[in-house]
PDB file of C-alpha atoms in Angstrom:
ATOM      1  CA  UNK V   1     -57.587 -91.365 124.664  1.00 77.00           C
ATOM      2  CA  UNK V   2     -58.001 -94.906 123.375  1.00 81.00           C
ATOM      3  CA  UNK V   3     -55.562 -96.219 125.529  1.00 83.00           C
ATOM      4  CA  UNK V   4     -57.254 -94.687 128.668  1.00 85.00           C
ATOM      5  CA  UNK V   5     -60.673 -95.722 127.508  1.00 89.00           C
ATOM      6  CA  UNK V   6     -59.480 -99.747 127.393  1.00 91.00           C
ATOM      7  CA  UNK V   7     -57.427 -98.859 131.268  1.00 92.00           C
ATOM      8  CA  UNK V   8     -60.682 -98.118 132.384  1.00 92.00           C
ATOM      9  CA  UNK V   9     -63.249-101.108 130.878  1.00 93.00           C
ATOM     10  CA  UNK V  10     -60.622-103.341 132.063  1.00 93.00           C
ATOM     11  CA  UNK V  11     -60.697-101.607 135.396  1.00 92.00           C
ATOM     12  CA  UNK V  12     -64.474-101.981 135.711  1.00 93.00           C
ATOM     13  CA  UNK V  13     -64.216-105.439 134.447  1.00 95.00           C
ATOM     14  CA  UNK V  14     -61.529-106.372 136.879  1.00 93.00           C
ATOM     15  CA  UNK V  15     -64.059-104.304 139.481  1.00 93.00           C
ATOM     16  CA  UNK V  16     -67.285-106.422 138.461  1.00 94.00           C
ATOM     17  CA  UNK V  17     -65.946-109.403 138.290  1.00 92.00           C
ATOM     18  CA  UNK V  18     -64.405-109.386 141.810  1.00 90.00           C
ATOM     19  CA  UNK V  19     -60.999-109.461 141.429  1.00 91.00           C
ATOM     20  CA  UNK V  20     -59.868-106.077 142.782  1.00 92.00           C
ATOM     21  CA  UNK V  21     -61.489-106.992 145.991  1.00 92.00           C
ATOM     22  CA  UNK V  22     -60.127-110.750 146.214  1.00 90.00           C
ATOM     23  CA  UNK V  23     -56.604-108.950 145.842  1.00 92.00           C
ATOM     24  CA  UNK V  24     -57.114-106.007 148.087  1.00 93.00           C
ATOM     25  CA  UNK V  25     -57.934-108.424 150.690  1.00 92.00           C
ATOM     26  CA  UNK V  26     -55.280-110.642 150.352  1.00 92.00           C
ATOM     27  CA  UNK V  27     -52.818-107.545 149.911  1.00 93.00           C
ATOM     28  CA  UNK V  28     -53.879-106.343 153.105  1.00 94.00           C
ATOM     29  CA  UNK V  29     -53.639-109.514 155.002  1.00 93.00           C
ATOM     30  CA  UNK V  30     -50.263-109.713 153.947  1.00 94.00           C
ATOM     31  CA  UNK V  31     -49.499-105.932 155.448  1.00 94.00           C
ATOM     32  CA  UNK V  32     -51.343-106.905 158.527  1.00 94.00           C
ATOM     33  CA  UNK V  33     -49.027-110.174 158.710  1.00 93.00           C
ATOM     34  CA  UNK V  34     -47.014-109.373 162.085  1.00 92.00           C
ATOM     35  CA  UNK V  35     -44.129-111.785 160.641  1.00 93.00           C
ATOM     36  CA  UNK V  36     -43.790-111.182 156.958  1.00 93.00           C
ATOM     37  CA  UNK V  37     -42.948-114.391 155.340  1.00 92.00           C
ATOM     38  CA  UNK V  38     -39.935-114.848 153.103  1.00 93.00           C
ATOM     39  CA  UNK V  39     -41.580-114.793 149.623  1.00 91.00           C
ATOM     40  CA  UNK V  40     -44.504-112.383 149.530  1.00 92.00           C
ATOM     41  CA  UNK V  41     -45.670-114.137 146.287  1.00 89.00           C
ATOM     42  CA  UNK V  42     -45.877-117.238 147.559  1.00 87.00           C
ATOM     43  CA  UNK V  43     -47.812-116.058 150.156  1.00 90.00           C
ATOM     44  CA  UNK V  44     -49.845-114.550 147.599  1.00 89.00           C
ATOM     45  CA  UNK V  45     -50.157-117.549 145.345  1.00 86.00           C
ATOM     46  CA  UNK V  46     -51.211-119.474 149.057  1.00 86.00           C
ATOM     47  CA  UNK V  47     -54.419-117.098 149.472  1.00 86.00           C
ATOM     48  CA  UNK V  48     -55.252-116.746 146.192  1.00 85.00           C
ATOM     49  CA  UNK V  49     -55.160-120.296 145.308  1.00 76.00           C
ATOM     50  CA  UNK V  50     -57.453-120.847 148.971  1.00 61.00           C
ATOM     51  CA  UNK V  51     -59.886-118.726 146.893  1.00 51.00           C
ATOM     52  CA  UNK V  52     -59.931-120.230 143.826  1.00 53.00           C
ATOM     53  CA  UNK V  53     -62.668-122.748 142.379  1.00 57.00           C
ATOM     54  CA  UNK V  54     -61.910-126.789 143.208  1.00 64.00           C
ATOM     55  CA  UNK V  55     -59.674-128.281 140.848  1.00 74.00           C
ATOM     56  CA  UNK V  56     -61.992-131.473 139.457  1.00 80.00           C
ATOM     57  CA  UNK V  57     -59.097-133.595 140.364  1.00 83.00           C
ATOM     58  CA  UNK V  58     -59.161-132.778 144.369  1.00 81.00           C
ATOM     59  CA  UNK V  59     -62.369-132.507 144.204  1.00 80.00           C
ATOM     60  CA  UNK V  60     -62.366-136.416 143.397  1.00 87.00           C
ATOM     61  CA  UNK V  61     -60.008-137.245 145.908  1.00 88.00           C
ATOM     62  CA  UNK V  62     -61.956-135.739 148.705  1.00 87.00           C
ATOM     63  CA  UNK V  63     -65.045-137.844 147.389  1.00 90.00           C
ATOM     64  CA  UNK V  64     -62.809-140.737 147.429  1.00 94.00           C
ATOM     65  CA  UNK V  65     -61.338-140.264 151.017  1.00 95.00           C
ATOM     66  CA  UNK V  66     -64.934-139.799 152.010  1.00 94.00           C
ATOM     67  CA  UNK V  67     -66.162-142.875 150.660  1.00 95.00           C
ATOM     68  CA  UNK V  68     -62.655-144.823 152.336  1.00 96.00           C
ATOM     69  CA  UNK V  69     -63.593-143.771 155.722  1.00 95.00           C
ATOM     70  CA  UNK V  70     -67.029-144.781 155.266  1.00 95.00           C
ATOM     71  CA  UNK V  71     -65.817-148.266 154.419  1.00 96.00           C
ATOM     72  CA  UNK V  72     -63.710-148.251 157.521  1.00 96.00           C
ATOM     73  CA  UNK V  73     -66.223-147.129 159.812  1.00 95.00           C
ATOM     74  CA  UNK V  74     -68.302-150.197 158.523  1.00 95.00           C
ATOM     75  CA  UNK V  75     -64.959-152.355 159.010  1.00 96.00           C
ATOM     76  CA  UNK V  76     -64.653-151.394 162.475  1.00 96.00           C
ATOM     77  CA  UNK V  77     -68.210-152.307 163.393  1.00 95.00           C
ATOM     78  CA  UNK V  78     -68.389-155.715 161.724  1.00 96.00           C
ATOM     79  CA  UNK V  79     -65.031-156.217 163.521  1.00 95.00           C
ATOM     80  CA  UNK V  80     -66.317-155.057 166.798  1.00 94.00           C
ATOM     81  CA  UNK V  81     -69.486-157.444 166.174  1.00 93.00           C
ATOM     82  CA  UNK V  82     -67.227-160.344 164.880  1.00 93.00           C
ATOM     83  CA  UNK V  83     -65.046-160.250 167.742  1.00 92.00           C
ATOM     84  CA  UNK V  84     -68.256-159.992 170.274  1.00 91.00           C
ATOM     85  CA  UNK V  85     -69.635-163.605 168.321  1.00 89.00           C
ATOM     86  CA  UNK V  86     -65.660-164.987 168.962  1.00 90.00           C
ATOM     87  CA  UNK V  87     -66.759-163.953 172.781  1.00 85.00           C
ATOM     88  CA  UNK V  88     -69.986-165.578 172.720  1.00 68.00           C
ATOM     89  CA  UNK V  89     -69.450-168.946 172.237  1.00 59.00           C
TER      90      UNK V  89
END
């Protein structure tokens, strides 16, 4: 009776916090897959991980790649109004 009465808070917690769902849905995207892929588990892993918080680390290098294309944007127009001086004179 124990052992039953554990099943079930971890159920609920499992419930509550989400996780059933998140795996329901990804088990039934992977039944409603017309193709099934080779390895269901790394299709798994694939939509699980698309789920899961922002690793800190990618998170930086997305900050980082936003910041490089600002830079290049602002490269391109002082070369675009460097070249139009060369034209000027």
């Amino acid at each position: 009776q124990a052992a039953d009465s554990k099943r079930e808070q971890f159920r609920r917690y499992l419930e509550k916090s989400g996780v059933l769902d998140t795996l329901t849905k990804v088990l039934v995207a992977l039944y409603e897959e017309p193709e099934k892929p080779n390895s269901a588990l790394d299709f798994l892993k694939h939509h699980l991980g698309a789920s899961a918080p922002e690793n800190p680390e990618i998170e930086a290098l997305r900050l980082e790649v936003a910041e490089m294309k600002e830079k290049y944007e602002a490269l391109l127009e002082e070369n675009k109004k460097l070249k139009m001086k060369v034209k000027v004179y």
